[in-house]
């Protein structure tokens, strides 16, 4: 399963780089490769990198030094090291780098895929916002999910949920939502009522799907709407 995430892969053995990249293509939509640590740092600084897979022994800045430089700016990126058996002692120096783990060359395909599945699961969970009543929201794709089923939403329903999530700590009334939903259009009473009707239709749709009264949007009379998180 491909994901809309970007991998930075640093490996100076061209054969290994090509073979691994062929496997990575099953897991990532965007793969950036290089064989040089200095170039890798430049690529990291100029791209939105989600995962870095680094060989310890590379030209320029070595893999551990590169990981340390990345960690100076980013505590969230997932970093996986690849090392020769003789480099295992060096990994003891990396205890503060919060590595996802390491693979020892020659890397077995099964071990690589196990790590890639772990990475993918961590990335997907990172992009999932848990709402109340067994709903989740994919921050990356803007999809509403109920018990692993993606709910078909209209464009305005999707944008409305996103607006409520972006203002999750506040109540928004219908006119507030209209102003954010239709930027530049002045709301009137009738137009604000359209937002109320939109939210009412959304509620009925989701209650029909869930077959229950559970819902993740709180409607406080006279105050407005607020998303309920868990």
CSV table of N, CA and C in Angstrom, one decimal, residues 75-213:
chain,number,residue,atom,x,y,z
A,75,UNK,N,12.2,16.1,15.8
A,75,UNK,CA,12.1,15.0,16.8
A,75,UNK,C,11.1,14.0,16.3
A,76,UNK,N,10.3,14.3,15.3
A,76,UNK,CA,9.2,13.4,14.8
A,76,UNK,C,9.6,12.5,13.7
A,77,UNK,N,10.5,12.9,12.8
A,77,UNK,CA,10.9,12.1,11.7
A,77,UNK,C,11.3,10.7,12.1
A,78,UNK,N,10.9,9.7,11.4
A,78,UNK,CA,11.3,8.3,11.7
A,78,UNK,C,12.7,8.0,11.1
A,79,UNK,N,13.6,7.5,11.8
A,79,UNK,CA,15.0,7.3,11.3
A,79,UNK,C,15.3,5.8,11.5
A,80,UNK,N,15.7,5.1,10.4
A,80,UNK,CA,16.1,3.7,10.5
A,80,UNK,C,17.6,3.7,9.9
A,81,UNK,N,18.5,3.1,10.7
A,81,UNK,CA,19.9,3.0,10.3
A,81,UNK,C,20.1,1.6,9.6
A,82,UNK,N,21.0,1.6,8.7
A,82,UNK,CA,21.5,0.4,8.0
A,82,UNK,C,23.0,0.3,8.3
A,83,UNK,N,23.5,-0.8,8.7
A,83,UNK,CA,24.9,-0.8,9.1
A,83,UNK,C,25.5,-2.2,8.7
A,84,UNK,N,26.8,-2.2,8.5
A,84,UNK,CA,27.6,-3.4,8.4
A,84,UNK,C,27.7,-4.0,9.8
A,85,UNK,N,28.0,-5.3,9.9
A,85,UNK,CA,28.1,-5.9,11.2
A,85,UNK,C,29.1,-5.2,12.1
A,86,UNK,N,30.2,-4.8,11.4
A,86,UNK,CA,31.3,-4.1,12.2
A,86,UNK,C,31.0,-2.8,12.7
A,87,UNK,N,29.8,-2.2,12.3
A,87,UNK,CA,29.4,-0.9,12.7
A,87,UNK,C,28.5,-1.0,13.9
A,88,UNK,N,28.1,-2.2,14.4
A,88,UNK,CA,27.2,-2.3,15.5
A,88,UNK,C,27.6,-1.5,16.7
A,89,UNK,N,28.9,-1.5,17.0
A,89,UNK,CA,29.3,-0.8,18.2
A,89,UNK,C,29.0,0.7,18.1
A,90,UNK,N,29.1,1.2,16.9
A,90,UNK,CA,28.8,2.6,16.7
A,90,UNK,C,27.4,3.0,17.0
A,91,UNK,N,26.5,2.0,16.9
A,91,UNK,CA,25.1,2.3,17.2
A,91,UNK,C,24.9,2.6,18.6
A,92,UNK,N,25.8,2.2,19.5
A,92,UNK,CA,25.6,2.5,20.9
A,92,UNK,C,25.7,4.0,21.2
A,93,UNK,N,26.4,4.7,20.2
A,93,UNK,CA,26.5,6.1,20.3
A,93,UNK,C,25.2,6.8,20.0
A,94,UNK,N,24.3,6.1,19.4
A,94,UNK,CA,23.1,6.7,18.9
A,94,UNK,C,21.9,6.6,19.8
A,95,UNK,N,22.1,6.3,21.1
A,95,UNK,CA,21.0,6.0,22.0
A,95,UNK,C,20.1,7.3,22.2
A,96,UNK,N,20.7,8.5,22.0
A,96,UNK,CA,19.9,9.7,22.2
A,96,UNK,C,19.3,10.2,20.9
A,97,UNK,N,19.4,9.4,19.8
A,97,UNK,CA,18.9,9.8,18.5
A,97,UNK,C,17.5,9.3,18.3
A,98,UNK,N,16.9,8.6,19.2
A,98,UNK,CA,15.6,8.1,19.1
A,98,UNK,C,15.4,7.4,17.7
A,99,UNK,N,16.2,6.4,17.5
A,99,UNK,CA,16.1,5.7,16.2
A,99,UNK,C,15.0,4.7,16.3
A,100,UNK,N,14.3,4.4,15.1
A,100,UNK,CA,13.3,3.4,15.1
A,100,UNK,C,13.9,2.0,15.2
A,101,UNK,N,15.2,1.9,14.8
A,101,UNK,CA,15.9,0.7,14.9
A,101,UNK,C,17.0,0.7,13.8
A,102,UNK,N,17.6,-0.5,13.6
A,102,UNK,CA,18.6,-0.6,12.6
A,102,UNK,C,18.6,-2.0,11.9
A,103,UNK,N,19.2,-2.1,10.8
A,103,UNK,CA,19.3,-3.3,10.0
A,103,UNK,C,20.7,-3.6,9.7
A,104,UNK,N,21.1,-4.8,9.8
A,104,UNK,CA,22.5,-5.2,9.6
A,104,UNK,C,22.7,-5.8,8.2
A,105,UNK,N,23.7,-5.3,7.5
A,105,UNK,CA,23.9,-5.9,6.1
A,105,UNK,C,24.6,-7.3,6.2
A,106,UNK,N,24.3,-8.2,5.3
A,106,UNK,CA,23.3,-8.0,4.2
A,106,UNK,C,21.9,-8.1,4.7
A,107,UNK,N,21.1,-7.2,4.4
A,107,UNK,CA,19.7,-7.1,4.9
A,107,UNK,C,18.8,-8.1,4.2
A,108,UNK,N,18.1,-8.9,5.0
A,108,UNK,CA,17.2,-9.8,4.5
A,108,UNK,C,15.9,-9.1,4.1
A,109,UNK,N,15.3,-9.5,3.0
A,109,UNK,CA,14.1,-8.9,2.5
A,109,UNK,C,13.0,-9.0,3.5
A,110,UNK,N,12.8,-10.1,4.2
A,110,UNK,CA,11.8,-10.2,5.2
A,110,UNK,C,12.0,-9.2,6.4
A,111,UNK,N,13.2,-9.0,6.8
A,111,UNK,CA,13.5,-8.1,7.9
A,111,UNK,C,13.2,-6.7,7.4
A,112,UNK,N,13.6,-6.3,6.2
A,112,UNK,CA,13.3,-5.0,5.7
A,112,UNK,C,11.8,-4.7,5.6
A,113,UNK,N,11.0,-5.7,5.1
A,113,UNK,CA,9.6,-5.5,5.0
A,113,UNK,C,8.9,-5.4,6.3
A,114,UNK,N,9.4,-6.1,7.3
A,114,UNK,CA,8.9,-6.0,8.7
A,114,UNK,C,9.1,-4.5,9.2
A,115,UNK,N,10.3,-4.0,9.0
A,115,UNK,CA,10.5,-2.6,9.4
A,115,UNK,C,9.7,-1.6,8.6
A,116,UNK,N,9.5,-1.9,7.3
A,116,UNK,CA,8.7,-1.0,6.5
A,116,UNK,C,7.2,-1.0,6.9
A,117,UNK,N,6.7,-2.2,7.3
A,117,UNK,CA,5.4,-2.2,7.8
A,117,UNK,C,5.2,-1.5,9.1
A,118,UNK,N,6.2,-1.6,10.0
A,118,UNK,CA,6.2,-0.9,11.2
A,118,UNK,C,6.2,0.6,11.0
A,119,UNK,N,7.0,1.1,10.0
A,119,UNK,CA,7.1,2.5,9.7
A,119,UNK,C,5.8,3.0,9.2
A,120,UNK,N,5.2,2.2,8.2
A,120,UNK,CA,3.9,2.6,7.6
A,120,UNK,C,2.8,2.7,8.7
A,121,UNK,N,2.8,1.8,9.6
A,121,UNK,CA,1.7,1.8,10.6
A,121,UNK,C,1.9,3.0,11.5
A,122,UNK,N,3.1,3.4,11.9
A,122,UNK,CA,3.4,4.5,12.7
A,122,UNK,C,3.0,5.8,12.0
A,123,UNK,N,3.3,5.9,10.7
A,123,UNK,CA,2.9,7.1,9.9
A,123,UNK,C,1.4,7.2,9.8
A,124,UNK,N,0.7,6.1,9.5
A,124,UNK,CA,-0.7,6.2,9.4
A,124,UNK,C,-1.4,6.6,10.7
A,125,UNK,N,-0.9,6.1,11.8
A,125,UNK,CA,-1.5,6.4,13.1
A,125,UNK,C,-1.2,7.9,13.4
A,126,UNK,N,-0.1,8.4,13.0
A,126,UNK,CA,0.2,9.8,13.3
A,126,UNK,C,-0.7,10.7,12.6
A,127,UNK,N,-1.3,10.3,11.4
A,127,UNK,CA,-2.2,11.1,10.7
A,127,UNK,C,-3.6,10.8,11.0
A,128,UNK,N,-3.9,10.0,12.0
A,128,UNK,CA,-5.3,9.7,12.3
A,128,UNK,C,-5.7,10.5,13.6
A,129,UNK,N,-6.7,11.3,13.5
A,129,UNK,CA,-7.3,12.0,14.7
A,129,UNK,C,-8.5,11.2,15.2
A,130,UNK,N,-8.5,10.8,16.5
A,130,UNK,CA,-9.6,10.0,17.0
A,130,UNK,C,-10.7,10.9,17.5
A,131,UNK,N,-11.8,10.8,16.9
A,131,UNK,CA,-13.0,11.5,17.3
A,131,UNK,C,-13.9,10.7,18.2
A,132,UNK,N,-14.9,11.2,18.8
A,132,UNK,CA,-15.7,10.5,19.7
A,132,UNK,C,-16.6,9.5,18.8
A,133,UNK,N,-17.3,8.6,19.5
A,133,UNK,CA,-18.3,7.7,18.9
A,133,UNK,C,-17.7,6.8,17.8
A,134,UNK,N,-16.4,6.4,17.9
A,134,UNK,CA,-15.8,5.5,17.0
A,134,UNK,C,-15.5,6.0,15.6
A,135,UNK,N,-15.4,7.3,15.5
A,135,UNK,CA,-15.0,7.9,14.3
A,135,UNK,C,-13.6,8.4,14.3
A,136,UNK,N,-12.9,8.3,13.2
A,136,UNK,CA,-11.5,8.9,13.1
A,136,UNK,C,-11.5,9.8,11.8
A,137,UNK,N,-10.5,10.7,11.9
A,137,UNK,CA,-10.3,11.6,10.8
A,137,UNK,C,-8.9,11.5,10.3
A,138,UNK,N,-8.7,11.3,9.0
A,138,UNK,CA,-7.4,11.2,8.4
A,138,UNK,C,-7.0,12.6,8.0
A,139,UNK,N,-6.0,13.1,8.8
A,139,UNK,CA,-5.5,14.5,8.7
A,139,UNK,C,-4.9,14.7,7.3
A,140,UNK,N,-4.3,13.6,6.8
A,140,UNK,CA,-3.6,13.8,5.5
A,140,UNK,C,-4.5,13.8,4.3
A,141,UNK,N,-5.5,12.9,4.3
A,141,UNK,CA,-6.4,12.8,3.1
A,141,UNK,C,-7.8,13.5,3.3
A,142,UNK,N,-8.0,14.0,4.6
A,142,UNK,CA,-9.3,14.6,4.9
A,142,UNK,C,-10.5,13.6,4.7
A,143,UNK,N,-10.3,12.4,5.2
A,143,UNK,CA,-11.4,11.4,5.1
A,143,UNK,C,-11.9,11.1,6.5
A,144,UNK,N,-13.2,10.9,6.5
A,144,UNK,CA,-13.9,10.5,7.8
A,144,UNK,C,-14.0,9.0,7.7
A,145,UNK,N,-13.7,8.3,8.8
A,145,UNK,CA,-13.7,6.9,8.9
A,145,UNK,C,-14.5,6.4,10.1
A,146,UNK,N,-15.4,5.4,9.9
A,146,UNK,CA,-16.2,4.9,10.9
A,146,UNK,C,-15.9,3.4,10.9
A,147,UNK,N,-15.3,2.9,12.0
A,147,UNK,CA,-15.0,1.4,12.1
A,147,UNK,C,-14.3,0.9,10.8
A,148,UNK,N,-13.2,1.6,10.4
A,148,UNK,CA,-12.4,1.3,9.3
A,148,UNK,C,-13.1,1.5,7.9
A,149,UNK,N,-14.3,2.0,7.9
A,149,UNK,CA,-15.0,2.3,6.7
A,149,UNK,C,-15.0,3.8,6.3
A,150,UNK,N,-14.5,4.1,5.2
A,150,UNK,CA,-14.4,5.5,4.7
A,150,UNK,C,-15.8,6.0,4.4
A,151,UNK,N,-16.3,7.1,5.0
A,151,UNK,CA,-17.6,7.7,4.7
A,151,UNK,C,-17.5,8.6,3.5
A,152,UNK,N,-18.5,8.5,2.6
A,152,UNK,CA,-18.5,9.4,1.5
A,152,UNK,C,-19.1,10.7,1.9
A,153,UNK,N,-18.3,11.8,1.8
A,153,UNK,CA,-18.8,13.1,2.1
A,153,UNK,C,-18.8,14.0,0.9
A,154,UNK,N,-19.7,15.0,1.0
A,154,UNK,CA,-19.6,16.1,-0.1
A,154,UNK,C,-18.4,17.0,0.2
A,155,UNK,N,-18.1,17.8,-0.8
A,155,UNK,CA,-17.0,18.8,-0.6
A,155,UNK,C,-17.2,19.7,0.6
A,156,UNK,N,-18.4,20.2,0.7
A,156,UNK,CA,-18.7,21.2,1.8
A,156,UNK,C,-18.8,20.4,3.2
A,157,UNK,N,-19.2,19.2,3.2
A,157,UNK,CA,-19.2,18.4,4.5
A,157,UNK,C,-17.8,18.2,4.9
A,158,UNK,N,-17.0,17.8,4.0
A,158,UNK,CA,-15.5,17.6,4.3
A,158,UNK,C,-14.9,18.9,4.8
A,159,UNK,N,-15.1,20.0,4.1
A,159,UNK,CA,-14.5,21.3,4.6
A,159,UNK,C,-15.1,21.7,5.9
A,160,UNK,N,-16.3,21.4,6.2
A,160,UNK,CA,-16.9,21.8,7.5
A,160,UNK,C,-16.3,21.1,8.6
A,161,UNK,N,-16.1,19.8,8.4
A,161,UNK,CA,-15.5,18.9,9.5
A,161,UNK,C,-14.1,19.4,9.7
A,162,UNK,N,-13.4,19.7,8.6
A,162,UNK,CA,-12.0,20.2,8.7
A,162,UNK,C,-11.9,21.5,9.5
A,163,UNK,N,-12.9,22.4,9.2
A,163,UNK,CA,-12.9,23.7,9.9
A,163,UNK,C,-13.1,23.5,11.4
A,164,UNK,N,-14.0,22.6,11.8
A,164,UNK,CA,-14.3,22.3,13.2
A,164,UNK,C,-13.1,21.7,13.9
A,165,UNK,N,-12.3,20.8,13.1
A,165,UNK,CA,-11.1,20.2,13.7
A,165,UNK,C,-10.1,21.3,13.9
A,166,UNK,N,-9.9,22.2,12.9
A,166,UNK,CA,-8.9,23.3,13.0
A,166,UNK,C,-9.2,24.2,14.2
A,167,UNK,N,-10.5,24.3,14.6
A,167,UNK,CA,-10.9,25.2,15.7
A,167,UNK,C,-11.5,24.3,16.8
A,168,UNK,N,-10.8,23.2,17.1
A,168,UNK,CA,-11.3,22.1,18.0
A,168,UNK,C,-11.5,22.6,19.4
A,169,UNK,N,-10.9,23.7,19.8
A,169,UNK,CA,-11.0,24.1,21.2
A,169,UNK,C,-12.1,25.2,21.4
A,170,UNK,N,-12.8,25.5,20.3
A,170,UNK,CA,-13.8,26.6,20.4
A,170,UNK,C,-15.1,26.1,19.7
A,171,UNK,N,-16.2,26.8,20.2
A,171,UNK,CA,-17.5,26.6,19.5
A,171,UNK,C,-17.5,27.6,18.4
A,172,UNK,N,-18.1,27.2,17.3
A,172,UNK,CA,-18.3,28.0,16.1
A,172,UNK,C,-19.8,28.0,15.8
A,173,UNK,N,-20.4,29.2,15.6
A,173,UNK,CA,-21.8,29.2,15.2
A,173,UNK,C,-21.8,29.1,13.6
A,174,UNK,N,-23.1,29.0,13.1
A,174,UNK,CA,-23.2,28.8,11.7
A,174,UNK,C,-22.6,29.9,10.8
A,175,UNK,N,-22.7,31.1,11.3
A,175,UNK,CA,-22.1,32.2,10.5
A,175,UNK,C,-20.5,32.2,10.6
A,176,UNK,N,-20.0,31.7,11.7
A,176,UNK,CA,-18.5,31.5,11.8
A,176,UNK,C,-18.1,30.5,10.8
A,177,UNK,N,-18.8,29.4,10.7
A,177,UNK,CA,-18.5,28.3,9.8
A,177,UNK,C,-18.6,28.8,8.3
A,178,UNK,N,-19.7,29.5,8.1
A,178,UNK,CA,-19.9,30.1,6.7
A,178,UNK,C,-18.8,31.0,6.3
A,179,UNK,N,-18.3,31.8,7.2
A,179,UNK,CA,-17.2,32.7,6.8
A,179,UNK,C,-16.0,32.0,6.5
A,180,UNK,N,-15.7,30.9,7.1
A,180,UNK,CA,-14.5,30.1,6.9
A,180,UNK,C,-14.7,29.1,5.7
A,181,UNK,N,-16.0,28.7,5.5
A,181,UNK,CA,-16.3,27.8,4.4
A,181,UNK,C,-16.3,28.5,3.0
A,182,UNK,N,-16.8,29.8,3.0
A,182,UNK,CA,-16.9,30.5,1.8
A,182,UNK,C,-16.2,31.9,2.0
A,183,UNK,N,-14.9,31.8,2.0
A,183,UNK,CA,-14.1,33.0,2.2
A,183,UNK,C,-14.4,34.1,1.2
A,184,UNK,N,-14.6,35.3,1.8
A,184,UNK,CA,-14.9,36.5,0.9
A,184,UNK,C,-16.4,36.7,0.7
A,185,UNK,N,-17.3,35.8,1.0
A,185,UNK,CA,-18.7,36.0,0.9
A,185,UNK,C,-19.3,36.4,2.2
A,186,UNK,N,-20.0,37.5,2.2
A,186,UNK,CA,-20.6,38.0,3.4
A,186,UNK,C,-21.8,37.1,3.8
A,187,UNK,N,-21.9,36.6,5.0
A,187,UNK,CA,-23.0,35.8,5.4
A,187,UNK,C,-24.2,36.6,5.7
A,188,UNK,N,-25.4,36.1,5.4
A,188,UNK,CA,-26.7,36.7,5.8
A,188,UNK,C,-27.4,35.7,6.6
A,189,UNK,N,-28.5,36.0,7.2
A,189,UNK,CA,-29.2,35.0,8.0
A,189,UNK,C,-29.6,33.8,7.3
A,190,UNK,N,-30.1,34.0,6.0
A,190,UNK,CA,-30.5,32.8,5.2
A,190,UNK,C,-29.3,31.9,4.9
A,191,UNK,N,-28.2,32.6,4.6
A,191,UNK,CA,-27.0,31.8,4.2
A,191,UNK,C,-26.4,31.1,5.4
A,192,UNK,N,-26.4,31.7,6.6
A,192,UNK,CA,-26.0,31.0,7.8
A,192,UNK,C,-26.9,29.8,8.1
A,193,UNK,N,-28.2,30.0,7.8
A,193,UNK,CA,-29.1,28.9,8.0
A,193,UNK,C,-28.8,27.7,7.1
A,194,UNK,N,-28.2,28.0,5.9
A,194,UNK,CA,-27.8,26.9,5.0
A,194,UNK,C,-26.7,26.0,5.6
A,195,UNK,N,-25.8,26.6,6.4
A,195,UNK,CA,-24.8,25.9,7.1
A,195,UNK,C,-25.5,25.0,8.2
A,196,UNK,N,-26.5,25.6,8.9
A,196,UNK,CA,-27.2,24.8,9.9
A,196,UNK,C,-27.9,23.6,9.2
A,197,UNK,N,-28.5,23.8,8.1
A,197,UNK,CA,-29.1,22.7,7.4
A,197,UNK,C,-28.0,21.6,6.9
A,198,UNK,N,-26.9,22.1,6.4
A,198,UNK,CA,-25.8,21.2,6.0
A,198,UNK,C,-25.4,20.3,7.2
A,199,UNK,N,-25.2,20.9,8.3
A,199,UNK,CA,-24.8,20.1,9.5
A,199,UNK,C,-25.9,19.2,10.0
A,200,UNK,N,-27.2,19.6,9.8
A,200,UNK,CA,-28.3,18.7,10.1
A,200,UNK,C,-28.3,17.5,9.2
A,201,UNK,N,-28.1,17.8,7.9
A,201,UNK,CA,-28.1,16.6,7.0
A,201,UNK,C,-27.0,15.7,7.2
A,202,UNK,N,-25.8,16.3,7.6
A,202,UNK,CA,-24.6,15.5,7.9
A,202,UNK,C,-24.9,14.6,9.1
A,203,UNK,N,-25.5,15.1,10.1
A,203,UNK,CA,-25.8,14.4,11.3
A,203,UNK,C,-26.8,13.2,11.0
A,204,UNK,N,-27.8,13.5,10.2
A,204,UNK,CA,-28.8,12.4,9.8
A,204,UNK,C,-28.1,11.3,9.0
A,205,UNK,N,-27.2,11.7,8.1
A,205,UNK,CA,-26.5,10.8,7.3
A,205,UNK,C,-25.6,9.8,8.1
A,206,UNK,N,-24.9,10.4,9.1
A,206,UNK,CA,-24.0,9.6,9.9
A,206,UNK,C,-24.7,8.8,10.9
A,207,UNK,N,-25.8,9.3,11.5
A,207,UNK,CA,-26.6,8.5,12.4
A,207,UNK,C,-27.2,7.3,11.7
A,208,UNK,N,-27.6,7.5,10.4
A,208,UNK,CA,-28.1,6.4,9.6
A,208,UNK,C,-27.1,5.3,9.4
A,209,UNK,N,-25.8,5.7,9.1
A,209,UNK,CA,-24.7,4.8,8.9
A,209,UNK,C,-24.4,4.1,10.2
A,210,UNK,N,-24.3,4.8,11.3
A,210,UNK,CA,-23.9,4.1,12.6
A,210,UNK,C,-25.0,3.4,13.2
A,211,UNK,N,-26.3,3.7,12.8
A,211,UNK,CA,-27.4,3.0,13.5
A,211,UNK,C,-27.5,3.3,15.0
A,212,UNK,N,-27.0,4.5,15.3
A,212,UNK,CA,-27.1,4.8,16.8
A,212,UNK,C,-27.2,6.3,16.9
A,213,UNK,N,-27.3,6.8,18.1
A,213,UNK,CA,-27.4,8.3,18.4
A,213,UNK,C,-26.1,8.9,18.7
